[in-house]
Amino acid sequence: MMTMLHRYELCLGRKSQLRLLALLFSISSILQGITIILLVPLLRSLMLEGFGSSSRWFLAVGLTGAASLIVHFFTSLHAYKVCMDDMLDLTARSGNRIVDLPLGWFRADSATKVSHATLNAPSGLSHLPVIILPQIVINVVTPVVILIGMYIYEWRMAVVLTIAIPIYYLLQRWINRVSTRAIALEGSSDEEISRRVLEFGALQSVFRAAGGDRGMDRVRAAIDKNNQAMLDGLKNRSTPMLSAMLFIQGTLVVAIGVGLYLLLHGELDIATFTTLALFCVRFAQPLSLLPPYLSELTGIKANIETIAAIVVDAPSVPEPAPNKRAQAKDNSIDIEHVSFGYGPNNRVLNDVSLHLPGNTVTALVGPSGCGKSTLLRLIARFHDVNEGAVRIGGADVRDLGTDQVMEMTSMVFQDVYLFEGSIKENVRLGLPDATDEQLAEAARRARLDEVIGRLPGGWDAEVGEGGRRLSGGERQRVAIARAFLKDAPVLLLDEVTASLDGANEAAVTAAIHELSAGRTTVLIAHRLSTVTRADKIVVFNQEGRIDDEGTHQELAARSGIYARFLADHEAGENWRLDEVESHS
């Protein structure tokens, strides 16, 4: 419990008020227990001395009962305020942490993780201060107080209840183990549904081209798996929970049986027996209600860990102190003996060294998986290198700090994601306070003005979620316009024209050629027309090492990977020409 609370407070970034709530609910429960204990002298007084002599006990029961209700009422009100404050803080902390995460953290499943951490998990945790915590405290503290009162009046009945406690504790451990496994399976199947639904919405064109039921089979399979996981969890949890409830009821019967025996043998009067029987009921009833709430606590732990996976445990890149940040003297790039891998057994780059002079264009070529895209991401500090250093303007990117690296770099990738909104809003991301004249100039240079001119609404045309209302080439032009607007001295391009049609490729290629002027540009491309325009071409082999570097003419004159690249390109061109001739 304390470990869970510690993790919860790490997610909040401050001390939680759950301890205060637990204390106040405990006080309310103690007062409630004392109220029940005072029923023994009250009933004795009524039966033996009459109503007039019982007034002081009525007053005592009334005062403690009222105090219990008042404390419980105001604590419950405060619990709702704590709930709202904590949920807002958890959501804000998750959002702020996501903004600060290294860009390399974001992968294909990141959307699901972010959705669960910012929406589902805080919603699940909202029950903690207002329902689960009060019920657990009340259902634990009240029986303890009643047990103490039982020892005061009849220790033999109290011993029966005491013997039951360690057995009940073991049953609760059984429930906790089963619930933990069930919650893990249910959480996994919940994430699977989220992934399948996102996939279903994003890949409709693929599903429809393939025929069938347009991807619903995958969604249905995920829902069926989730339903089965929930049914299995309920079935597995029902056995220990029912066992715990039956055990407590059995303990109640045995304790009352002992009291009845003592009554029949004259060791208890009827008033005391009646009240102690009520004690037994009030001892057993809360413990019978406890298992579902303790099971819910397992789900609470899972939700805390979902948020903690981002807010607490997600990796961070160290940032230099503000007064120790380095300054880049120019826009040259140096890669010095860089090695990097996504894990201990997944080395991607091996001892890579390059000097890229300022205001030059460098093309990276090589087989798939050789580390070209990884190198671009290291320059932009998506990750920190395992060995060596990446420098911009002579300064290590780790000493520049992520914010300054982001200011100095513009990135355009093959798959461009646009935010739901207008074209103007998406372009303005490159420079939030840009004037309309600056926007128009960026659009013209990116060849985006042609798109704006033919779309209804022009600049205010909605692009849809992810930019789905625009073609791939049109989305690329929006991204390039952003880069023009940002006007960063370093430009990183990753397969920008790979999946474009002829018209869009020509427009985007021309825009990129203009955008590259006066910047240090590093690009990845498989199209020969793009590669040959580079000032330098760097060739990687499959092991993530540099095989060769030079101009197109220099590399074409040597044997090696680049020569094979040219041969494959020529064979492809000849094949297409042969195909055309065979159909003419």
Coordinates of C-alpha atoms in Angstrom, one line a residue:
M1 CA 0.0 0.0 0.0
M2 CA 2.8 2.4 0.9
T3 CA 4.6 1.6 -2.3
M4 CA 1.5 2.3 -4.3
L5 CA 1.0 5.6 -2.5
H6 CA 4.7 6.5 -3.1
R7 CA 4.3 5.8 -6.9
Y8 CA 1.0 7.9 -6.8
E9 CA 2.8 10.8 -5.3
L10 CA 5.7 10.5 -7.8
C11 CA 3.1 10.8 -10.6
L12 CA 1.5 13.8 -8.9
G13 CA 4.8 15.5 -8.3
R14 CA 3.7 16.5 -4.7
K15 CA 2.4 15.0 -1.5
S16 CA -1.0 13.5 -1.8
Q17 CA -3.9 14.3 0.6
L18 CA -4.9 10.6 0.6
R19 CA -3.1 10.2 4.0
L20 CA -5.3 13.0 5.5
L21 CA -8.4 11.4 4.0
A22 CA -7.5 8.1 5.4
L23 CA -6.9 9.7 8.9
L24 CA -10.3 11.5 8.8
F25 CA -12.2 8.4 7.6
S26 CA -10.5 6.4 10.4
I27 CA -11.6 9.0 13.0
S28 CA -15.2 8.7 11.6
S29 CA -15.0 4.8 11.7
I30 CA -13.6 4.9 15.3
L31 CA -16.5 7.1 16.4
Q32 CA -18.9 4.7 14.7
G33 CA -17.3 1.8 16.5
I34 CA -17.5 3.6 19.8
T35 CA -21.2 4.3 19.1
I36 CA -21.8 0.6 18.7
I37 CA -19.8 -0.3 21.8
L38 CA -21.8 2.1 23.9
L39 CA -25.0 0.2 23.0
V40 CA -24.0 -2.4 25.6
P41 CA -24.3 -0.1 28.7
L42 CA -27.3 1.6 27.0
L43 CA -29.3 -1.7 26.7
R44 CA -28.2 -2.9 30.1
S45 CA -29.4 0.4 31.6
L46 CA -32.7 0.2 29.8
M47 CA -33.4 -3.4 30.9
L48 CA -32.3 -3.1 34.4
E49 CA -32.9 0.5 35.4
G50 CA -35.5 1.8 33.0
F51 CA -35.6 4.7 30.5
G52 CA -35.0 7.5 33.0
S53 CA -31.6 6.2 34.1
S54 CA -30.5 5.6 30.5
S55 CA -30.5 9.2 29.4
R56 CA -26.8 9.7 29.8
W57 CA -26.1 6.6 27.6
F58 CA -28.6 7.9 25.0
L59 CA -26.7 11.2 25.0
A60 CA -23.3 9.4 24.7
V61 CA -24.6 7.3 21.8
G62 CA -26.2 10.3 20.1
L63 CA -23.1 12.5 20.4
T64 CA -20.6 9.9 19.1
G65 CA -23.0 8.8 16.3
A66 CA -23.5 12.4 15.3
A67 CA -19.8 13.2 15.4
S68 CA -19.1 10.1 13.2
L69 CA -21.7 11.3 10.6
I70 CA -20.4 14.9 10.6
V71 CA -16.8 13.9 10.2
H72 CA -17.7 11.4 7.5
F73 CA -19.8 14.0 5.6
F74 CA -17.2 16.8 5.5
T75 CA -14.4 14.3 4.8
S76 CA -16.5 13.0 1.8
L77 CA -16.9 16.5 0.5
H78 CA -13.1 17.1 0.8
A79 CA -12.5 13.8 -0.9
Y80 CA -14.4 15.0 -4.0
K81 CA -12.2 18.1 -4.1
V82 CA -9.0 16.0 -3.7
C83 CA -10.3 13.8 -6.6
M84 CA -10.8 16.7 -8.9
D85 CA -7.4 18.3 -8.0
D86 CA -5.5 15.0 -8.4
M87 CA -7.1 14.1 -11.7
L88 CA -6.3 17.6 -13.2
D89 CA -2.8 17.4 -11.9
L90 CA -2.2 13.8 -13.2
T91 CA -3.5 14.8 -16.6
A92 CA -1.4 17.9 -16.7
R93 CA 1.7 16.1 -15.4
S94 CA 1.3 13.4 -18.1
G95 CA 0.8 16.1 -20.8
N96 CA 3.9 18.1 -19.7
R97 CA 6.0 15.0 -19.4
I98 CA 5.0 13.9 -22.9
V99 CA 6.1 17.2 -24.3
D100 CA 9.5 16.7 -22.6
L101 CA 10.1 13.1 -23.6
P102 CA 12.9 12.4 -26.1
L103 CA 11.5 12.1 -29.6
G104 CA 12.9 8.6 -29.9
W105 CA 10.4 7.4 -27.3
F106 CA 7.6 7.9 -29.7
R107 CA 6.9 4.8 -31.7
A108 CA 4.0 2.9 -33.3
D109 CA 2.3 2.1 -30.0
S110 CA 2.9 5.5 -28.4
A111 CA -0.6 6.8 -29.2
T112 CA -2.2 4.0 -27.2
K113 CA 0.2 4.5 -24.3
V114 CA -0.5 8.3 -24.3
S115 CA -4.3 7.8 -24.6
H116 CA -4.3 5.4 -21.6
A117 CA -2.0 7.6 -19.5
T118 CA -3.9 10.9 -20.1
L119 CA -7.5 9.7 -20.4
N120 CA -8.2 6.1 -19.2
A121 CA -5.9 5.9 -16.2
P122 CA -6.8 9.2 -14.5
S123 CA -10.5 8.4 -15.0
G124 CA -9.9 5.0 -13.3
L125 CA -8.0 6.7 -10.5
S126 CA -10.9 9.0 -9.8
H127 CA -12.6 6.3 -7.7
L128 CA -9.6 6.1 -5.3
P129 CA -10.3 9.1 -3.0
V130 CA -14.1 9.1 -3.1
I131 CA -15.0 5.4 -3.1
I132 CA -12.2 2.9 -2.7
L133 CA -10.2 4.6 0.0
P134 CA -13.2 5.4 2.3
Q135 CA -14.6 1.9 1.9
I136 CA -11.3 0.2 2.7
V137 CA -10.7 2.4 5.7
I138 CA -14.2 2.0 7.1
N139 CA -14.4 -1.7 6.5
V140 CA -11.1 -2.3 8.2
V141 CA -11.1 0.2 11.1
T142 CA -14.7 -0.4 12.2
P143 CA -14.2 -4.1 12.8
V144 CA -11.0 -3.5 14.7
V145 CA -12.7 -1.0 17.1
I146 CA -15.6 -3.5 17.6
L147 CA -13.2 -6.3 18.3
I148 CA -11.5 -4.2 21.0
G149 CA -15.0 -3.5 22.5
M150 CA -15.7 -7.3 22.3
Y151 CA -12.6 -8.0 24.5
I152 CA -13.9 -5.5 27.0
Y153 CA -17.2 -7.3 27.5
E154 CA -16.6 -10.9 26.5
W155 CA -13.2 -12.1 25.6
R156 CA -14.2 -15.6 24.6
M157 CA -16.3 -14.4 21.7
A158 CA -13.5 -12.0 20.8
V159 CA -11.0 -14.8 20.6
V160 CA -13.1 -16.5 18.0
L161 CA -13.1 -13.4 15.9
T162 CA -9.4 -12.8 16.4
I163 CA -8.5 -16.4 15.3
A164 CA -10.3 -15.7 12.0
I165 CA -8.2 -12.6 11.2
P166 CA -4.9 -14.3 10.0
I167 CA -6.9 -16.8 7.9
Y168 CA -8.9 -14.0 6.4
Y169 CA -5.6 -12.2 5.6
L170 CA -4.3 -15.2 3.7
L171 CA -7.6 -15.4 1.7
Q172 CA -7.1 -11.7 0.9
R173 CA -3.6 -12.4 -0.4
W174 CA -5.1 -15.1 -2.6
I175 CA -7.6 -12.6 -3.9
N176 CA -4.8 -10.1 -4.6
R177 CA -2.7 -12.6 -6.5
V178 CA -5.6 -13.6 -8.7
S179 CA -6.7 -10.0 -9.2
T180 CA -3.3 -8.9 -10.2
R181 CA -3.1 -11.6 -13.0
A182 CA -6.6 -10.8 -14.1
I183 CA -6.0 -7.0 -14.2
A184 CA -2.8 -7.5 -16.3
L185 CA -4.7 -9.6 -18.9
E186 CA -7.6 -7.2 -19.0
G187 CA -5.2 -4.2 -19.4
S188 CA -3.4 -5.9 -22.2
S189 CA -6.6 -6.7 -24.0
D190 CA -7.8 -3.1 -23.5
E191 CA -4.7 -1.8 -25.2
E192 CA -5.2 -4.3 -28.0
I193 CA -8.7 -2.9 -28.6
S194 CA -7.3 0.7 -28.7
R195 CA -4.6 -0.4 -31.2
R196 CA -7.1 -2.2 -33.4
V197 CA -9.6 0.7 -33.4
L198 CA -6.9 3.2 -34.3
E199 CA -5.7 0.9 -37.0
F200 CA -9.3 0.4 -38.2
G201 CA -9.7 4.2 -38.6
A202 CA -6.3 4.9 -40.1
L203 CA -6.1 2.0 -42.6
Q204 CA -9.5 2.0 -44.2
S205 CA -8.0 2.4 -47.7
V206 CA -5.9 -0.7 -47.2
F207 CA -8.8 -2.7 -45.8
R208 CA -11.2 -1.7 -48.5
A209 CA -8.6 -2.5 -51.2
A210 CA -8.2 -6.0 -49.7
G211 CA -11.9 -6.6 -49.6
G212 CA -13.6 -8.6 -46.8
D213 CA -15.2 -6.8 -44.0
R214 CA -12.9 -3.8 -44.1
G215 CA -10.9 -4.6 -41.0
M216 CA -13.9 -5.2 -38.6
D217 CA -12.7 -8.8 -38.1
R218 CA -9.6 -7.6 -36.4
V219 CA -11.6 -5.2 -34.2
R220 CA -14.2 -8.0 -33.4
A221 CA -11.3 -10.4 -32.5
A222 CA -9.8 -7.8 -30.1
I223 CA -13.3 -7.2 -28.5
D224 CA -13.9 -11.0 -28.2
K225 CA -10.5 -11.4 -26.6
N226 CA -11.2 -8.5 -24.2
N227 CA -14.6 -10.0 -23.3
Q228 CA -13.0 -13.4 -22.7
A229 CA -10.3 -11.8 -20.5
M230 CA -12.9 -10.1 -18.4
L231 CA -15.0 -13.3 -18.1
D232 CA -11.9 -15.3 -17.1
G233 CA -11.0 -12.6 -14.6
L234 CA -14.4 -12.6 -13.0
K235 CA -14.5 -16.4 -12.9
N236 CA -11.0 -16.6 -11.4
R237 CA -11.7 -13.9 -8.8
S238 CA -15.1 -15.3 -7.8
T239 CA -13.7 -18.4 -6.1
P240 CA -11.3 -16.7 -3.6
M241 CA -13.8 -13.8 -3.0
L242 CA -16.7 -16.2 -2.3
S243 CA -14.4 -18.2 -0.1
A244 CA -13.5 -15.1 2.0
M245 CA -17.2 -14.1 2.3
L246 CA -18.3 -17.5 3.3
F247 CA -15.4 -17.8 5.8
I248 CA -16.4 -14.5 7.5
Q249 CA -20.1 -15.6 7.7
G250 CA -19.0 -18.9 9.2
T251 CA -16.9 -17.0 11.8
L252 CA -20.0 -14.9 12.6
V253 CA -22.0 -18.1 13.2
V254 CA -19.4 -19.6 15.4
A255 CA -18.9 -16.4 17.5
I256 CA -22.7 -16.0 18.0
G257 CA -22.8 -19.7 18.9
V258 CA -20.3 -19.2 21.6
G259 CA -22.3 -16.3 23.0
L260 CA -25.5 -18.3 22.9
Y261 CA -23.7 -21.1 24.9
L262 CA -22.6 -18.5 27.5
L263 CA -26.2 -17.1 27.6
L264 CA -27.7 -20.5 28.2
H265 CA -25.3 -21.3 30.9
G266 CA -26.0 -18.0 32.7
E267 CA -22.6 -16.4 32.0
L268 CA -24.2 -13.6 29.9
D269 CA -27.4 -11.6 30.4
I270 CA -29.8 -11.2 27.5
A271 CA -28.9 -7.5 27.0
T272 CA -25.2 -8.1 26.7
F273 CA -25.7 -11.1 24.5
T274 CA -28.0 -9.1 22.1
T275 CA -25.4 -6.3 21.9
L276 CA -22.5 -8.7 21.4
A277 CA -24.4 -10.5 18.6
L278 CA -24.8 -7.1 17.0
F279 CA -21.0 -6.6 17.5
C280 CA -20.4 -9.9 15.6
V281 CA -22.7 -8.8 12.7
R282 CA -21.0 -5.4 12.5
F283 CA -17.6 -7.1 12.6
A284 CA -18.4 -9.5 9.8
Q285 CA -20.4 -7.2 7.5
P286 CA -17.6 -4.8 6.7
L287 CA -15.1 -7.6 6.2
S288 CA -17.6 -9.3 3.8
L289 CA -17.8 -6.1 1.8
L290 CA -14.0 -5.6 1.7
P291 CA -12.9 -8.1 -1.0
P292 CA -14.4 -6.3 -4.0
Y293 CA -12.7 -3.0 -2.9
L294 CA -9.4 -4.7 -2.4
S295 CA -9.7 -6.2 -5.8
E296 CA -10.4 -2.7 -7.2
L297 CA -7.2 -1.6 -5.5
T298 CA -5.3 -3.9 -7.8
G299 CA -6.8 -2.0 -10.8
I300 CA -5.9 1.3 -9.1
K301 CA -2.2 0.1 -8.9
A302 CA -2.3 -0.8 -12.6
N303 CA -3.6 2.7 -13.5
I304 CA -0.9 4.3 -11.4
E305 CA 1.7 2.2 -13.2
T306 CA 0.3 3.2 -16.6
I307 CA 0.8 6.9 -15.7
A308 CA 4.1 6.2 -13.9
A309 CA 5.4 4.5 -17.1
I310 CA 5.4 7.9 -18.7
V311 CA 5.7 10.5 -15.9
V312 CA 8.2 8.6 -13.8
D313 CA 9.9 5.8 -15.7
A314 CA 10.1 7.0 -19.3
P315 CA 13.7 7.8 -20.3
S316 CA 15.0 11.4 -20.2
V317 CA 17.9 13.0 -22.0
P318 CA 20.1 15.1 -19.7
E319 CA 19.9 18.8 -20.3
P320 CA 22.7 21.3 -19.6
A321 CA 22.1 24.0 -17.0
P322 CA 20.9 27.3 -18.6
N323 CA 24.2 29.0 -17.8
K324 CA 26.3 26.1 -19.2
R325 CA 24.6 25.7 -22.6
A326 CA 27.0 25.7 -25.5
Q327 CA 26.5 27.8 -28.6
A328 CA 26.9 26.6 -32.2
K329 CA 29.3 28.8 -34.2
D330 CA 27.9 27.8 -37.6
N331 CA 25.6 25.1 -39.2
S332 CA 28.3 22.5 -39.9
I333 CA 27.7 18.9 -38.6
D334 CA 30.3 16.5 -37.3
I335 CA 29.7 12.9 -36.5
E336 CA 32.6 11.6 -34.4
H337 CA 33.0 7.9 -33.9
V338 CA 29.3 7.4 -33.3
S339 CA 27.9 4.0 -32.3
F340 CA 24.2 3.5 -31.4
G341 CA 21.7 0.8 -30.8
Y342 CA 18.1 0.5 -29.6
G343 CA 19.1 -2.1 -27.1
P344 CA 22.2 -4.1 -26.0
N345 CA 21.7 -6.7 -28.8
N346 CA 20.4 -4.3 -31.5
R347 CA 23.4 -2.2 -32.6
V348 CA 22.5 -0.1 -35.6
L349 CA 25.4 2.3 -36.2
N350 CA 29.0 1.3 -35.7
D351 CA 31.9 3.9 -35.4
V352 CA 30.5 6.4 -37.9
S353 CA 32.5 9.5 -38.5
L354 CA 31.5 12.3 -40.9
H355 CA 32.2 16.0 -41.5
L356 CA 29.4 17.8 -43.2
P357 CA 30.4 21.4 -44.0
G358 CA 27.9 24.2 -43.5
N359 CA 25.5 25.0 -46.4
T360 CA 26.1 21.7 -48.2
V361 CA 23.8 18.9 -49.2
T362 CA 24.7 15.3 -48.1
A363 CA 22.8 12.3 -49.3
L364 CA 22.8 9.1 -47.3
V365 CA 22.3 5.8 -49.2
G366 CA 22.5 2.2 -48.3
P367 CA 20.4 -0.9 -47.8
S368 CA 17.3 -0.9 -45.6
G369 CA 18.1 -1.1 -41.9
C370 CA 21.6 0.2 -42.2
G371 CA 21.0 3.2 -39.8
K372 CA 20.4 6.1 -42.2
S373 CA 17.2 7.3 -40.5
T374 CA 18.7 6.6 -37.1
L375 CA 21.6 9.0 -38.0
L376 CA 19.1 11.7 -38.9
R377 CA 17.4 11.2 -35.5
L378 CA 20.7 11.4 -33.6
I379 CA 21.5 14.7 -35.3
A380 CA 18.1 16.0 -34.1
R381 CA 18.7 14.4 -30.7
F382 CA 15.8 12.0 -30.7
H383 CA 18.2 9.9 -28.8
D384 CA 21.7 10.3 -27.3
V385 CA 24.5 8.3 -28.8
N386 CA 25.9 5.3 -27.0
E387 CA 29.4 6.2 -28.0
G388 CA 31.0 9.2 -29.7
A389 CA 29.5 12.6 -30.3
V390 CA 27.2 14.5 -32.7
R391 CA 28.2 18.1 -33.1
I392 CA 26.4 21.1 -34.7
G393 CA 28.5 24.1 -35.3
G394 CA 31.3 22.5 -33.2
A395 CA 29.1 22.0 -30.1
D396 CA 28.0 18.7 -28.9
V397 CA 24.2 18.4 -29.2
R398 CA 24.1 17.3 -25.6
D399 CA 25.7 20.6 -24.5
L400 CA 23.4 22.6 -26.8
G401 CA 20.3 21.1 -25.2
T402 CA 17.2 19.7 -26.9
D403 CA 15.4 23.0 -27.3
Q404 CA 18.3 24.7 -29.1
V405 CA 18.8 21.6 -31.3
M406 CA 15.1 21.8 -32.2
E407 CA 15.4 25.5 -33.0
M408 CA 18.4 24.8 -35.3
T409 CA 16.8 21.9 -37.2
S410 CA 13.8 21.4 -39.6
M411 CA 12.7 17.9 -40.3
V412 CA 10.5 16.6 -43.2
F413 CA 9.7 12.9 -43.3
Q414 CA 8.0 10.6 -45.7
D415 CA 4.9 10.2 -43.6
V416 CA 3.7 13.7 -42.7
Y417 CA 1.1 14.0 -39.9
L418 CA -1.0 17.1 -39.9
F419 CA -3.1 18.3 -37.0
E420 CA -6.8 18.6 -37.4
G421 CA -7.5 22.2 -38.3
S422 CA -6.8 24.5 -41.3
I423 CA -3.9 24.7 -43.6
K424 CA -2.9 28.0 -42.1
E425 CA -2.9 26.6 -38.6
N426 CA -0.7 23.7 -39.7
V427 CA 1.8 25.9 -41.6
R428 CA 2.0 28.4 -38.8
L429 CA 3.4 25.7 -36.5
G430 CA 6.8 26.5 -38.1
L431 CA 6.6 30.1 -36.8
P432 CA 3.5 30.8 -34.5
D433 CA 3.7 34.6 -34.8
A434 CA 4.3 34.6 -38.6
T435 CA 2.6 37.4 -40.6
D436 CA 0.2 36.7 -43.4
E437 CA 2.9 37.9 -45.8
Q438 CA 5.4 35.4 -44.4
L439 CA 2.8 32.6 -44.7
A440 CA 2.1 33.5 -48.3
E441 CA 5.9 33.6 -49.2
A442 CA 6.4 30.2 -47.5
A443 CA 3.5 28.7 -49.4
R444 CA 4.7 30.0 -52.7
R445 CA 8.2 28.6 -52.2
A446 CA 6.8 25.3 -51.1
R447 CA 4.5 25.2 -54.1
L448 CA 1.6 25.0 -51.6
D449 CA 0.0 28.1 -53.1
E450 CA -1.3 25.9 -56.0
V451 CA -3.0 23.6 -53.5
I452 CA -4.5 26.5 -51.5
G453 CA -5.8 28.1 -54.7
R454 CA -7.9 25.2 -55.8
L455 CA -9.2 24.1 -52.4
P456 CA -12.6 25.5 -51.1
G457 CA -11.7 27.8 -48.3
G458 CA -8.2 28.4 -49.4
W459 CA -6.0 28.9 -46.3
D460 CA -8.9 28.1 -44.0
A461 CA -9.5 24.7 -45.7
E462 CA -9.7 21.9 -43.1
V463 CA -7.1 19.2 -43.5
G464 CA -9.0 16.6 -41.4
E465 CA -7.5 14.3 -38.8
G466 CA -3.9 13.5 -39.7
G467 CA -4.3 15.5 -42.9
R468 CA -6.5 12.8 -44.5
R469 CA -8.3 15.4 -46.7
L470 CA -5.0 16.1 -48.5
S471 CA -3.0 13.9 -50.7
G472 CA 0.5 12.7 -49.7
G473 CA 2.1 15.3 -52.0
E474 CA -0.1 18.1 -50.6
R475 CA 0.8 17.1 -47.0
Q476 CA 4.5 17.2 -48.0
R477 CA 4.1 20.7 -49.3
V478 CA 2.5 21.8 -46.0
A479 CA 5.5 20.3 -44.2
I480 CA 8.0 22.0 -46.5
A481 CA 6.1 25.3 -46.0
R482 CA 6.6 24.9 -42.3
A483 CA 10.3 24.4 -42.9
F484 CA 10.5 27.5 -45.0
L485 CA 8.7 29.5 -42.3
K486 CA 10.9 28.1 -39.5
D487 CA 14.1 29.0 -41.5
A488 CA 16.3 26.7 -39.5
P489 CA 20.0 26.4 -40.5
V490 CA 19.9 22.5 -40.6
L491 CA 17.5 20.6 -42.7
L492 CA 16.8 16.8 -42.3
L493 CA 14.9 15.0 -45.1
D494 CA 13.9 11.4 -44.9
E495 CA 12.5 9.8 -48.1
V496 CA 10.4 12.9 -48.8
T497 CA 9.5 11.9 -52.4
A498 CA 9.4 8.1 -52.0
S499 CA 5.6 7.6 -52.4
L500 CA 4.6 10.6 -54.5
D501 CA 3.2 10.7 -58.0
G502 CA 5.0 12.4 -60.9
A503 CA 3.4 15.8 -60.6
N504 CA 3.8 16.0 -56.8
E505 CA 7.3 14.6 -57.0
A506 CA 8.4 17.3 -59.4
A507 CA 6.8 20.1 -57.3
V508 CA 8.2 18.7 -54.0
T509 CA 11.7 18.1 -55.5
A510 CA 11.8 21.7 -56.8
A511 CA 10.7 23.0 -53.4
I512 CA 13.3 20.9 -51.6
H513 CA 16.0 22.1 -53.9
E514 CA 15.1 25.7 -53.1
L515 CA 14.7 25.0 -49.4
S516 CA 18.2 23.4 -49.2
A517 CA 19.9 26.5 -50.4
G518 CA 21.9 28.2 -47.7
R519 CA 21.4 25.3 -45.2
T520 CA 23.2 22.2 -44.2
T521 CA 21.0 19.5 -45.6
V522 CA 21.1 15.8 -44.8
L523 CA 18.7 13.7 -46.9
I524 CA 17.8 10.1 -47.4
A525 CA 16.6 9.1 -50.8
H526 CA 16.4 6.2 -53.2
R527 CA 15.7 8.2 -56.3
L528 CA 18.9 8.7 -58.4
S529 CA 17.8 12.2 -59.5
T530 CA 17.7 13.3 -55.9
V531 CA 20.9 11.7 -54.9
T532 CA 23.0 13.0 -57.7
R533 CA 22.3 16.6 -56.8
A534 CA 24.0 16.2 -53.4
D535 CA 27.4 17.8 -52.8
K536 CA 28.5 14.6 -51.0
I537 CA 27.0 11.1 -51.0
V538 CA 27.7 8.8 -48.0
V539 CA 27.2 5.1 -48.5
F540 CA 26.4 2.8 -45.6
N541 CA 26.7 -1.0 -45.5
Q542 CA 24.4 -3.4 -43.8
E543 CA 26.5 -3.4 -40.6
G544 CA 25.8 0.3 -40.0
R545 CA 29.3 1.4 -41.1
I546 CA 30.4 3.9 -43.8
D547 CA 31.3 1.9 -46.9
D548 CA 32.3 5.0 -49.0
E549 CA 31.8 8.7 -49.5
G550 CA 32.3 11.2 -52.3
T551 CA 30.5 12.8 -55.2
H552 CA 28.3 10.9 -57.6
Q553 CA 31.1 10.9 -60.2
E554 CA 33.7 9.7 -57.8
L555 CA 31.5 6.9 -56.4
A556 CA 30.3 5.8 -59.8
A557 CA 33.9 5.3 -60.9
R558 CA 34.5 2.9 -58.0
S559 CA 33.1 -0.6 -57.4
G560 CA 31.1 -1.1 -54.2
I561 CA 27.6 -0.6 -52.8
Y562 CA 27.0 2.6 -54.8
A563 CA 28.0 1.0 -58.1
R564 CA 25.5 -1.8 -57.4
F565 CA 22.9 0.9 -56.5
L566 CA 23.5 2.5 -59.9
A567 CA 23.3 -0.9 -61.7
D568 CA 20.0 -1.7 -60.0
H569 CA 18.6 1.7 -60.9
E570 CA 19.7 1.2 -64.5
A571 CA 18.2 -2.2 -64.6
G572 CA 14.9 -0.8 -63.3
E573 CA 14.9 1.9 -65.9
N574 CA 15.6 -0.6 -68.7
W575 CA 12.8 -2.9 -67.4
R576 CA 10.3 -0.1 -67.4
L577 CA 11.4 0.9 -70.9
D578 CA 11.2 -2.7 -72.1
E579 CA 7.7 -2.9 -70.6
V580 CA 6.6 0.2 -72.5
E581 CA 8.1 -1.1 -75.8
S582 CA 6.5 -4.5 -75.4
H583 CA 3.1 -2.9 -75.1
S584 CA 3.5 -0.5 -78.0

